[in-house]
Amino acid sequence: MTIMVSHPNVAHVAKDSDVPDYMNERVFQRNRLQPRAYFLPAETQCLSGKWKFHYASSPMEPEPSSGEASDWTLIDVPGHWQLQGYGHPHYTNFNYPFPAKPPFVPSDNPTGTYETTFSVPATWKAKGDFTYRLRFEGVDSAYHFSVNGKEIGYNQGSRNAAEFDITDVIRKGSTEVNILRVKVYQWSDGSYIEDQDMWWLSGIFRDVFLIAFPKQGHIQDLFVKTELDDQYKDAKLSIDITTHITTVAQVTHTLYDMFDQVAVPPQSWKLNQDVDVHSCKIKIRNPLKWTAEQPNLYKLFVSLSINGQVVQEIKQPIGFRTVELKGGLVQVNGRPITFRGVNRHDHHPRLGRNVPIDFIKHDLILMKQHNVNAVRCSHYPNHPALVSFANELGLYVMDEADLECHGMGVDYGNVPSNNPSWKEAYLDRMHQLVHRDKNNPCVIMWSLGNESFGGQNHVAMYQWAKAYDPTRLVHYEGDHSYPASDICSSMYNSVDDLVKLATQDGDNFEKPILLQEYAHAMGNGPGNLQEYQDTFYQHRRLQGGFVWEWANHGLLKEVGDGTGRSFYAYGGDFGDEPNDYNFVMDGLCTSEHLPGPGLVELKKVYQPITMTMRDNYLFIENHYDFTTLKSSHCTYTIVRFSGDREVLLVEDTLSADDWSLEPRRSTSIVPFKQAEIKHDLTQPETWLRVSIRGKSKSLWADTGYEIAWAEFRLDQWRQPKAPSIKTLFPPQIRSTGKTLQISAANFSMTFDTIKAQILEWDHRGIDMIDDSAGPHLTFWRAPTDNDRPRAANVWRGWGLHRMVQEVRSVRHGLNKDSNLFEIVVKSWIAPSILAWGFETTTTYTVSGEGQLLIHVQAAPRGNVPGILPRVGLEMMLPEDRTFTQWFGLGPGPTYRDMKQAGKLGVWNRALEDMMVNYDMPQENGNRSETRWVKVTDERGIGIKATLGHDNANGFNRRVSASSLTEEPSSPLDRWHIVQGAESEAIRRPGFDFAVSKYTAYDLDQAQHPFELQGSKGVIFRIDDDHHGLGSASCGPDTMEQHQLKMREFDFTVRLEATGI
């Protein structure tokens, strides 16, 4: 039972209240210094390392004694105590894991007491007298602390830094030991406004520093702003320096360019004792500008001298750029920009929000390599290294305040956002954000937090930010009347809704539309990325958005079965209740921050140069906002695929004249003159490939890194005919009553006439299939995370996961004209209980050489579902068939709404690389637009499959059907079928296939990869069609054109031995 504390019998009580500090929304700090820009002085000592630690279930428990060893253990600082054996991680999306009654917190309020010792370095004392501070970069969620037994202060705001002056209590001798004690509370009133979608993790999770400033004088704060003239050419650099000096001093500024050449010579000003703010403006003629595409950084050196000696120096990167709302759009340096963004949390699979700096840099380099140009710090100020790297690498940053109270939706009348009692706490979080990061050119927009509804406190935050820093825009999505936002922000809109929003005001709008979150990248997906990007480009008011989200938040956990195995845990895996399950696994990258299929797809969709081809003209669009194409070079090849070979016909580079397109411009060129090509380009499977690569090395990529690509078919595409077979001699047939034995010199096959299934098939003594599951028609796929909220429930309701076959008749005989043996099976495939199903006719045709054709005709009958997961043949192959070669899209997985990154080719992959090991097992590993596929052992021996249709429309006639959202009606409903126009069926080139260790039912039942036992063989699936992915885990469902609509199916699969 959880009891809410409401009495003063606690360790720390506010002097102006009868409640503790951590339960008083009006007390969010005591004795904390004013926030300032982020810089560390030369005299900085990191106190991180092994600290003593005491864990208690409540702040009311007695504190440990410093000298009593039995009261303490050791813990890593920075770090979370839940990841070091104390308590457990807890995941919720937005529900509070405690009663929602602000500002009260549970009496079961785990409390960690930390203690460490430190001494002032001897080298510091030699430099003179100093004032000393302790700086905490991040502590979750609130804390009091003392030095040498003297209570110093209190702070909350987990992802915000806090500095405290400890000059009066510190022991300054280099041999003297100081004792620092920090008492951290897991829950505080601040927890109500730190309800972000992430793990609840506590403790000192960022570094703690001892810093010192010269007592005679020091620079307290620095605020630099750049302003461009009306032509966005010349600039003014404004510098505001806040100082604390006790004598006459001198401040000097010097500006260097990115080549370390002096851009502005040293300029010095005398400061008197009573001057605390020094301001100046410096004119710079036509400096190189900063953008995410061209992150030109200057270096400003600011020094403070006393008596001719430099006592402090600050090095501040400077980016000359301006941000404004102009013409209803976000403009940088006078040009509208398109955000190709992602949302990013600070997260590490073993360390939680204690993220190493190199891990952050890895993230941002990976973003640049995948054509991302913007990052939203969701939903709090990320580690300060992020904006520093973004300055250098070139990324626009939406910097967000540490604020979310989504869980208060259960009591909307008491939402803190509109409660005056919380106003100062809201403002404090905005102050902390802005002051820390205000000197970073990458930060072009402040955000007031996330999913906190709307109210007067957000308005106050907005007004303060605009007054203090008019050089940036302010964003907030939670109130769609937008009284506190320069942007019309939205999230998870469908493409159709986006078009309506973009056009409802015509071209007369004051604010742009920006998706702060879209394309929820949970599990297998997201689908429809290309449709979103096309829509952004088509409507001026749409300036792009930020995909949710960058990476999964899995925490590495041992299975606990003695094997040493581990897995990436999500909500509920630590016994945390209530929880939001695997909703924390929603990233483009894995929990280890390695690219997943979603990120590979995003790179292609986000590529800043797009190409289309019509009538031998290559149409090129430069979607860069500032960069011409001169910084890249374009090569093209013409290839033809023949059998399993790719033949290079032509290779060339486009001339510089063809490749100098200005930003946001398009052109058309003739990449090659057909008369000059000495090859017949009308031959089947002849393709033009275009590749665009960087000319020079950058901080994030080597020379020649591919930025964009496209490929175009040069021959006329024709719907492939159904595969066929011929034979020189008939196979031998022997009937045993229950089975048919079909054989010839090189093969034998056993067909079960009762089950209507192939039991055995060997070629020259080598098994082609496993005897437990011959080819059979199936419709189910293991639901993806994007299926589960809607489609999967409907599919289960229609019984698609438990379809069974009832054999109605089996006929067989030798076709004397062709010498082919045919088996014709008529069946009823349907779920139990319900009265709908498929009438199927499956024709097996066997040649004397052992080739097999399977012709499937499936007609839906009854009150049928509107949407299917997939339709195709499934079989099990022997366990040694662990190599796959195919001609189609690859090398990674592709689906009908997630295949932009698929390149046509002949690909070879091992079985392990054909599957995607999602943290929540689900449908994975599909390949689309396949012409043929071989699944073999390491010697190349195995089975080859192709699929085609008997007519141009594939006999895929649409039928009237129930919609996706309807449940099946009574089993007594009469069967009905209405034939639709054949033209309604959308034909796609090739077919889909997948190989896996696991059946759809294995994947469906398992909650984690370690629970998958695997099949005794290899599951081989050949699909005539497959439903898209969408992003319905949090957002719109699969777009209609990518849905697998119910219809009649007619397809033929050819199977034959290969490598023998």
Coordinates of C-alpha atoms in Angstrom, one line a residue, residues 740 751 753 756 805 807-813 821-827 840-845 853 855 857:
L740 CA 1.2 -41.2 -53.8
F751 CA 2.2 -37.0 -51.3
T753 CA -3.7 -37.7 -50.2
A756 CA -3.2 -33.1 -49.2
Q805 CA -7.6 -26.9 -44.0
V807 CA -9.7 -31.4 -47.8
R808 CA -12.8 -31.8 -50.0
S809 CA -11.3 -33.8 -52.9
V810 CA -8.0 -35.0 -54.3
R811 CA -7.7 -36.0 -58.0
H812 CA -4.6 -37.0 -59.7
G813 CA -3.4 -38.3 -63.0
F821 CA 1.8 -35.6 -63.3
E822 CA -0.9 -33.5 -61.8
I823 CA -2.6 -33.6 -58.4
V824 CA -5.6 -31.3 -57.9
V825 CA -6.7 -30.6 -54.4
K826 CA -9.9 -28.8 -53.5
S827 CA -10.1 -27.5 -49.9
T840 CA -9.1 -23.2 -52.7
T841 CA -8.0 -25.3 -55.7
T842 CA -4.3 -26.2 -55.5
T843 CA -2.7 -28.0 -58.4
Y844 CA 0.6 -29.8 -58.0
T845 CA 2.4 -30.5 -61.2
L853 CA 4.7 -26.4 -59.9
H855 CA -0.8 -23.4 -58.7
Q857 CA -6.5 -20.4 -56.6

